[in-house]
Short mmCIF file of C-alpha atoms and ligand atoms in Angstrom, two decimals:
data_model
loop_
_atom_site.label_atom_id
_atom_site.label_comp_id
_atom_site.label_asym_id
_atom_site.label_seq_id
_atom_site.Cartn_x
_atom_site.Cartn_y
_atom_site.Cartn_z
CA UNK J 238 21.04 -21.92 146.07
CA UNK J 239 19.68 -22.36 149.69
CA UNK J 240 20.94 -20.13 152.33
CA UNK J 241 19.97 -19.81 155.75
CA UNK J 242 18.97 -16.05 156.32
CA UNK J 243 17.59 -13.57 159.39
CA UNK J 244 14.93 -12.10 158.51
CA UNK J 245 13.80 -10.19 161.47
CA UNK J 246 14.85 -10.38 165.56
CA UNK J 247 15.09 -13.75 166.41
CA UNK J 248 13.36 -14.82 163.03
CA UNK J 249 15.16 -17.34 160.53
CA UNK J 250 14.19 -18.70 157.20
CA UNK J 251 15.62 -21.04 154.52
CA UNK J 252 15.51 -18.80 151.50
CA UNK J 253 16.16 -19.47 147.98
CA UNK J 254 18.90 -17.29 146.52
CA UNK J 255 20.45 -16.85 143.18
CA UNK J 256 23.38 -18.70 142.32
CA UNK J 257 26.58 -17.41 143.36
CA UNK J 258 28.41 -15.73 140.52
CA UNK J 259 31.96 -17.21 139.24
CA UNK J 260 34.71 -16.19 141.60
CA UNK J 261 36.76 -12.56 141.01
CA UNK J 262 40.28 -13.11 139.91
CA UNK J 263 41.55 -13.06 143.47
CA UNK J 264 38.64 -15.52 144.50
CA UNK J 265 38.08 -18.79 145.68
CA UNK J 266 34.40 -20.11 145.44
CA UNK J 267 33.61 -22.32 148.43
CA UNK J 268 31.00 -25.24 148.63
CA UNK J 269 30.04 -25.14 152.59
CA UNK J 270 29.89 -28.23 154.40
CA UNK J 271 29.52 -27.13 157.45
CA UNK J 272 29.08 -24.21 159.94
CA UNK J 273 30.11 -23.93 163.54
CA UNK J 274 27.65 -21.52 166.03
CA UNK J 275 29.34 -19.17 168.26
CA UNK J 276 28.01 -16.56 170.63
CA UNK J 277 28.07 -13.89 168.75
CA UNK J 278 25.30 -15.78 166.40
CA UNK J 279 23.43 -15.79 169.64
CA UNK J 280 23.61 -11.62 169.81
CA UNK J 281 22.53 -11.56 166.09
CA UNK J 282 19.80 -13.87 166.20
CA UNK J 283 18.78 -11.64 169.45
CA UNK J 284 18.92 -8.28 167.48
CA UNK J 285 21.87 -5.52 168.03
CA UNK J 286 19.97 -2.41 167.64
CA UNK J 287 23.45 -0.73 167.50
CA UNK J 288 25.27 -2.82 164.87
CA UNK J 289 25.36 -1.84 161.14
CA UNK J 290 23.35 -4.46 159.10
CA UNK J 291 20.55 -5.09 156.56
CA UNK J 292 18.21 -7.84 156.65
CA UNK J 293 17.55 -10.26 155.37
CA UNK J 294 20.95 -11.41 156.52
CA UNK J 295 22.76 -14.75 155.69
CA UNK J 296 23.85 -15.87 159.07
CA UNK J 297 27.02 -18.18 160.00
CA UNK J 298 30.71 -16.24 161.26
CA UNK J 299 32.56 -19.68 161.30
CA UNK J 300 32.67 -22.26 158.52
CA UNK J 301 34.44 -25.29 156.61
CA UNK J 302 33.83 -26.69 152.91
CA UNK J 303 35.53 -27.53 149.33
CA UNK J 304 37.45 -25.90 146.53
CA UNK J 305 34.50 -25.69 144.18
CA UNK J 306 36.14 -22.63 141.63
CA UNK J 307 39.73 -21.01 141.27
CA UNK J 308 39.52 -17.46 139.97
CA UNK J 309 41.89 -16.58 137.44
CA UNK J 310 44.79 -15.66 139.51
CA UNK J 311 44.64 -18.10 142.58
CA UNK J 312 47.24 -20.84 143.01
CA UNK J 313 47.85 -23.38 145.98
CA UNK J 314 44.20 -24.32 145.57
CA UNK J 315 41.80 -26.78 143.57
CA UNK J 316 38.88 -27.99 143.41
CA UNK J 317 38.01 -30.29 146.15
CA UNK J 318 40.16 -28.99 148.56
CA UNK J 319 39.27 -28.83 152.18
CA UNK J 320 39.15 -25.57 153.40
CA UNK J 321 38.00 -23.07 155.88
CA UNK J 322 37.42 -19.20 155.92
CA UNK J 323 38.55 -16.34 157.99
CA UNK J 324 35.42 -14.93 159.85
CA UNK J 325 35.97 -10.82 158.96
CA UNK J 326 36.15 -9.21 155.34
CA UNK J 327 39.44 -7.65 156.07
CA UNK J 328 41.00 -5.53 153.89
CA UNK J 329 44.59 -7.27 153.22
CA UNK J 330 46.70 -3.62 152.35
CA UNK J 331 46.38 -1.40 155.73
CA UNK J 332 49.02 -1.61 158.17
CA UNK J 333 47.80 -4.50 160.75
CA UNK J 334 46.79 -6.33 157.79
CA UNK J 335 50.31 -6.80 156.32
CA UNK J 336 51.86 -7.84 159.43
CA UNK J 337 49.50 -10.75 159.81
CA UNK J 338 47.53 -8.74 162.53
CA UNK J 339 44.43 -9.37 160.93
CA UNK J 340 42.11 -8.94 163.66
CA UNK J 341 43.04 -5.58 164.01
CA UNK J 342 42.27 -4.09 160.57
CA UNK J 343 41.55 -0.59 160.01
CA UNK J 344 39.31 -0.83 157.40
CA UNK J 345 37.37 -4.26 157.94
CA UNK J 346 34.18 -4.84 155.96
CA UNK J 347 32.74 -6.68 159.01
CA UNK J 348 32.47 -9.62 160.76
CA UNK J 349 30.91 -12.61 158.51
CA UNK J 350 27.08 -13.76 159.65
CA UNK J 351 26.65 -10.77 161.73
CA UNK J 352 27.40 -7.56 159.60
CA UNK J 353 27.72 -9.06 156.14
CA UNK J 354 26.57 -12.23 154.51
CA UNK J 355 27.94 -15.17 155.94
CA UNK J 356 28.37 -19.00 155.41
CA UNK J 357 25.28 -20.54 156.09
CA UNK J 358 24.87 -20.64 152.20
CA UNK J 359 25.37 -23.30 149.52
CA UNK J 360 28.24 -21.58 148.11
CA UNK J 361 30.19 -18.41 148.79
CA UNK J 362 33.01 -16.19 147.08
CA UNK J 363 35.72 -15.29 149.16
CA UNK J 364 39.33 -13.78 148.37
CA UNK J 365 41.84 -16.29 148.42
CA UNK J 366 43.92 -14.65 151.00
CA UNK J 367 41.50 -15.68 153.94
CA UNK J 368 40.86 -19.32 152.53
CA UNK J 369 43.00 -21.96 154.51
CA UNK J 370 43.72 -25.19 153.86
CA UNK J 371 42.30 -28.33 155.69
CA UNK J 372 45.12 -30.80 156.69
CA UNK J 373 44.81 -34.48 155.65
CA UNK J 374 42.74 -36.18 158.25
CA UNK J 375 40.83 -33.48 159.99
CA UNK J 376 37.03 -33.73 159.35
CA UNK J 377 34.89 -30.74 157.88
CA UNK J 378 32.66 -30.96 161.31
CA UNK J 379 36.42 -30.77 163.02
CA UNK J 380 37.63 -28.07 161.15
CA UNK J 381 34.46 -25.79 161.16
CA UNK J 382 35.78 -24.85 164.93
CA UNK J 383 38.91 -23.53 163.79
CA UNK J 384 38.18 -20.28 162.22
CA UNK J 385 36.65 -18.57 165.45
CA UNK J 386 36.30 -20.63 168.52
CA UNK J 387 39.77 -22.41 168.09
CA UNK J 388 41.82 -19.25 167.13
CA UNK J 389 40.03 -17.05 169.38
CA UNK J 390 41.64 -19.45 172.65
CA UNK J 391 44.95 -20.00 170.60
CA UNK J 392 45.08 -16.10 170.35
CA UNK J 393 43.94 -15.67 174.01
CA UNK J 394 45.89 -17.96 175.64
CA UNK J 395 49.20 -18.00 173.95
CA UNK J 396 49.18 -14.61 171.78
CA UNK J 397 47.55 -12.51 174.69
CA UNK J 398 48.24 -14.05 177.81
CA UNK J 399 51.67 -15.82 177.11
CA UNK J 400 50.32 -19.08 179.11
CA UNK J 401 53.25 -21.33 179.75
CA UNK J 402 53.84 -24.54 181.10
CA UNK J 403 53.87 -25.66 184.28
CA UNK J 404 51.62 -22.37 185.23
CA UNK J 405 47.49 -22.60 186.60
CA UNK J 406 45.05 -20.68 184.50
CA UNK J 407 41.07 -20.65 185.63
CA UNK J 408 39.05 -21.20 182.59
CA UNK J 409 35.85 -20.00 182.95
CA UNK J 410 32.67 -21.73 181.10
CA UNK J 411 34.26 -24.91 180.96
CA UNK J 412 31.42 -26.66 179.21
CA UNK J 413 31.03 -23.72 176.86
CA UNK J 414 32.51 -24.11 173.20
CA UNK J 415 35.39 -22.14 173.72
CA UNK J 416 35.55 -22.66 177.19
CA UNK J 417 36.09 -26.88 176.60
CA UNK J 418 39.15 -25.70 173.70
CA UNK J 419 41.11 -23.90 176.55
CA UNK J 420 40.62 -26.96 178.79
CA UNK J 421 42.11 -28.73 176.60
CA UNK J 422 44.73 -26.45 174.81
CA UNK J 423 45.92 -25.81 177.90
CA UNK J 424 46.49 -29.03 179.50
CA UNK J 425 48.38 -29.99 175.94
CA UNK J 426 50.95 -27.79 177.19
CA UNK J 427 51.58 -29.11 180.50
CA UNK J 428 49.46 -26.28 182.32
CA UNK J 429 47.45 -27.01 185.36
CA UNK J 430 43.56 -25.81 184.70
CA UNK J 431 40.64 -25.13 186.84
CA UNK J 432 37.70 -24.86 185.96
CA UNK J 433 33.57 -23.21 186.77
CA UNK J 434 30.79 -24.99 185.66
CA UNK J 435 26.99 -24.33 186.19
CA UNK J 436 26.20 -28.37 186.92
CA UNK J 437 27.74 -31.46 188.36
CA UNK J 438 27.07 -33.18 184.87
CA UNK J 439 29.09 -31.19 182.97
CA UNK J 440 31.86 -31.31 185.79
CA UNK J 441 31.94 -34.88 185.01
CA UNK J 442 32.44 -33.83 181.50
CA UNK J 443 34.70 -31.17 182.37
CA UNK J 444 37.27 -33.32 184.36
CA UNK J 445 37.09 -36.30 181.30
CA UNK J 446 38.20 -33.05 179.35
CA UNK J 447 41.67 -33.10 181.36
CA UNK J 448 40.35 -30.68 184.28
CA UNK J 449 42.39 -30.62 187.35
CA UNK J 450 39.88 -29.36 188.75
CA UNK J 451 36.10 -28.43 188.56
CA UNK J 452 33.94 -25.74 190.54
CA UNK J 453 30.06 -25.75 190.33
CA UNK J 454 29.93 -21.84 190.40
CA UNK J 455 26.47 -22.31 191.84
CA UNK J 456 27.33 -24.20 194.68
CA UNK J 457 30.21 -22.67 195.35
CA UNK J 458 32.05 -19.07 195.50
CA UNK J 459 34.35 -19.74 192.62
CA UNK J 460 37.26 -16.96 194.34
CA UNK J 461 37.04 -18.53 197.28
CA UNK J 462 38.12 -22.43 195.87
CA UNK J 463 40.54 -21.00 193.71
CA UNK J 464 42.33 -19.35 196.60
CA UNK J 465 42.42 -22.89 198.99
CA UNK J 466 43.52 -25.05 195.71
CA UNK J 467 46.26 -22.27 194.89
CA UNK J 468 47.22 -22.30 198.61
CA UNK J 469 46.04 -18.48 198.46
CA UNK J 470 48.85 -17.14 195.50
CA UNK J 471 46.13 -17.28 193.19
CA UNK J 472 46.26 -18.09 189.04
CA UNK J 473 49.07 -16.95 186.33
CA UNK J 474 45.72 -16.24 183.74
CA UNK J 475 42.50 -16.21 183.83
CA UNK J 476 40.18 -16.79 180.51
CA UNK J 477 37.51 -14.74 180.83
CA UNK J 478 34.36 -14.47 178.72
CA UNK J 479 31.69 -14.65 181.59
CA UNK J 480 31.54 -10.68 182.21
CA UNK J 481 29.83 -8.92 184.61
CA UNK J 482 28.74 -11.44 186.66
CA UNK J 483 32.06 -13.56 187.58
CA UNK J 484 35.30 -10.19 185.95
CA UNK J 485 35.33 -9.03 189.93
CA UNK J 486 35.59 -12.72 191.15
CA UNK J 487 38.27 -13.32 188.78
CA UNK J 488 40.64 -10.73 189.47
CA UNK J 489 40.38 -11.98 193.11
CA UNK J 490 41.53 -14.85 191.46
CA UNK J 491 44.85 -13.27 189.96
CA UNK J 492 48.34 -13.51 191.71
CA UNK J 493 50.19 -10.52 191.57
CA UNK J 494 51.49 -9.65 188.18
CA UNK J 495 48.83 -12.04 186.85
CA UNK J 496 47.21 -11.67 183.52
CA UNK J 497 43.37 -11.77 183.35
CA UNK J 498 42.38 -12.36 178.82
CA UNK J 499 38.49 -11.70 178.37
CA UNK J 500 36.97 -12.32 174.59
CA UNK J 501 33.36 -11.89 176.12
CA UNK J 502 30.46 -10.84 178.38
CA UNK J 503 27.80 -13.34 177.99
CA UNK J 504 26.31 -12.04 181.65
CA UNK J 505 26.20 -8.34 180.88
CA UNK J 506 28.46 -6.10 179.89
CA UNK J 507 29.85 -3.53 182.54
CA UNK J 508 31.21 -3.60 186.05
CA UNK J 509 33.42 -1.71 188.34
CA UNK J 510 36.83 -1.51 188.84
CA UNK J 511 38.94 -1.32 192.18
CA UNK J 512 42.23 0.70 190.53
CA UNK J 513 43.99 0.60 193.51
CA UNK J 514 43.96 -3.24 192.95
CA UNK J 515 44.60 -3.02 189.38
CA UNK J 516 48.11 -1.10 189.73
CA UNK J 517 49.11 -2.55 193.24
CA UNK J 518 48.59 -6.27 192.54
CA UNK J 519 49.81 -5.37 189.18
CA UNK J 520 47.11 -7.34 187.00
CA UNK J 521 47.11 -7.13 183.04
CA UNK J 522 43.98 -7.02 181.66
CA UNK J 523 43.60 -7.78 177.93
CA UNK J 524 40.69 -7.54 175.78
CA UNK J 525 40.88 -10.07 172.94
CA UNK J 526 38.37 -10.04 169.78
CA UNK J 527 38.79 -12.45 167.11
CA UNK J 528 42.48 -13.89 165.50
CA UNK J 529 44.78 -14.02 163.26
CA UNK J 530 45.08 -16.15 159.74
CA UNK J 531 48.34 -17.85 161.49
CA UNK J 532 45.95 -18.42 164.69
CA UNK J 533 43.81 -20.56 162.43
CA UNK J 534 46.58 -22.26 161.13
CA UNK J 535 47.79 -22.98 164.09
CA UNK J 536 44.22 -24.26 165.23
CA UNK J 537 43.94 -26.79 162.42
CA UNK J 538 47.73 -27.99 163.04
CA UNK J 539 46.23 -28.58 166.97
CA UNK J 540 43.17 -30.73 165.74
CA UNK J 541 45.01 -32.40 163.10
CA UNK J 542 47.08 -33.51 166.03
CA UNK J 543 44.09 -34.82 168.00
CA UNK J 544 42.96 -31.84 169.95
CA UNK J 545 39.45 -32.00 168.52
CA UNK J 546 36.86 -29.80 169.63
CA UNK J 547 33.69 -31.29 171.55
CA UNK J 548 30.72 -31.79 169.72
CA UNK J 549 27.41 -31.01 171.58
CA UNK J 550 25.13 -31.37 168.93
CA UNK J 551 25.09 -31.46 164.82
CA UNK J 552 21.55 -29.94 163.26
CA UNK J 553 20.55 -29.33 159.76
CA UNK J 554 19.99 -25.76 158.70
CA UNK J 555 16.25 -25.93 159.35
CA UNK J 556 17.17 -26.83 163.01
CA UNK J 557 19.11 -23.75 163.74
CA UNK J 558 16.89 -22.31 165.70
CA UNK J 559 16.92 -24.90 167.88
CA UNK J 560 20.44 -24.85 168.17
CA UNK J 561 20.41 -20.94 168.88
CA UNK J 562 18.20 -21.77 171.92
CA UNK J 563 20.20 -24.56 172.80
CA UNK J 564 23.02 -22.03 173.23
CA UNK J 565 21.54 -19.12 174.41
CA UNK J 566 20.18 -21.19 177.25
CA UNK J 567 23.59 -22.75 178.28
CA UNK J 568 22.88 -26.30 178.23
CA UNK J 569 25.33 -27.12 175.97
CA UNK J 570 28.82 -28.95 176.21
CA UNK J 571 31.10 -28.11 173.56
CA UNK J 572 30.03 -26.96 169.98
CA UNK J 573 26.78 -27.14 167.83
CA UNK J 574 27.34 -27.38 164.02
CA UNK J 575 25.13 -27.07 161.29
CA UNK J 576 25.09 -29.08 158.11
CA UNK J 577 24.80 -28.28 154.89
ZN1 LIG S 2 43.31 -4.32 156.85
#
């Protein structure tokens, strides 16, 4: 079967591999249809000197496809089904594990694509447990941003940061593929958003999204807009995955008691902290990695609803590369999918 495997830093090929054996008891097998590209493809494709991994690597964290095999013991599935995956071998039996906190798993086997074989393959075996079903109506393309980019900003917004209606949350990255989700998760719940982007095109974009409103963080200080358009009390959250260059700029941002969730660090990875801000102003600061198996449910309830992600671009597997560059280099609005 064809698989699309890293082979060295920044080095992909289309290899040939055997074919998947039957499915284990437990097991679903999984014809992929499509796979969604995240960030954290980007810091594979780039090399992690520090992460655990052996190459050649199939590549691909976030994923949708069909029922192709039950194993023995499965039920609730058959073949044909739409389905997607959860994006981390967890381990199902530890602690966080059985109370659905599956993100925090003490013995995970690693995150799909980046330390073990992912989904950019033909077929795959995975245990039943993490295999969801597709609801009627939602396209594979669609439902290949659930596992990871949806659930991440359903498990940021509402898990971590408690967003509620009627409150103003800064979304940073607002052309980015998570960042367009929160736009528009959040304005489905009657929240007021503003938003940074790096051009006026995609603030155009950004505002067609459902954007109150839309700062070109190149043209202008971010902190300083936010204050004037929140008459100077500042946001209720901020999504963060920016890092080092805007995390200082958005706890400026925060009113007191306000809750800052950050899932990333695109710009770099450390900065400084004023505590005596921290405690006075009385901030919350949550780091967020990943979701839960409900999160993606909840996800594909959202796009089966009409909250669809935005599609930047679809490429075949031998245009990944392209689409790596595509989102290393921040060009992009909304998602890039592969096809299988
Ligand atoms: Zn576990």
């Amino acid at each position: 079967m064809r698989a699309l495997t890293l082979v060295s830093d920044r080095k992909l090929e289309l290899s040939e591999l055997a074919p998947a054996p039957p499915p284990g008891a437990d097991e679903v097998q999984i014809r992929v249809r499509a796979v969604a590209l995240n960030h954290i493809d980007v810091w594979g494709w780039r090399g992690m000197a520090f992460a655990k991994r052996r190459m050649p690597l199939v590549v691909g964290a976030e994923a949708a496809g069909e029922i192709a095999v039950i194993g023995g013991n499965v039920v609730g599935f058959k073949a044909g089904d739409p389905v997607v995956m959860y994006g981390a071998l967890t381990c199902g039996l530890c602690k966080a594990c059985r109370e659905g906190r599956d993100n925090l798993c003490e013995n995970v086997g690693g995150v799909m694509g980046f330390h073990i074989d992912g989904f950019a393959r033909e077929l795959v075996n995975m245990p039943a447990r993490l295999v969801i079903p597709v609801p009627a109506g939602v396209a594979l393309r669609d439902a290949a941003c659930a596992p990871i980019a949806f659930a991440t900003v359903q498990h940021m917004l509402f898990d971590n940061a408690k967003l509620e209606p009627g409150e103003t949350v800064l979304v940073h990255a607002g052309g980015s593929g998570i960042g367009s989700i929160a736009i528009k998760m959040a304005k489905a719940i009657g929240a007021t958003v503003i938003t940074t982007v790096g051009d006026d095109a995609k603030a155009e974009k950004a505002k067609a999204l459902g954007a109150d409103h839309v700062i070109n963080y190149r043209t202008q200080r971010f902190e300083g807009v936010v204050r004037k358009l929140t008459e100077k009390k500042g946001v209720d959250v901020v999504f963060e995955h920016v890092g080092a260059e805007t995390f200082n700029g958005s706890l400026l941002c925060l009113k007191r008691g306000g809750r800052l969730v950050t899932c990333g660090a695109t710009s770099g990875a450390s900065t400084t902290l004023n505590l005596m801000q921290l405690f006075q102003q009385q901030y919350r600061i949550i780091g967020s990695f990943g979701a839960s198996v409900r999160n993606i449910r909840e996800s594909l309830a959202k796009i089966a609803a009409g909250i669809l992600p935005v599609i930047d671009t679809e490429v075949t597997l031998e245009e990944a590369e392209r689409g790596l560059a595509r989102l290393e280099s921040r060009q992009v609005f909304g998602k890039i999918v592969l096809r299988l």
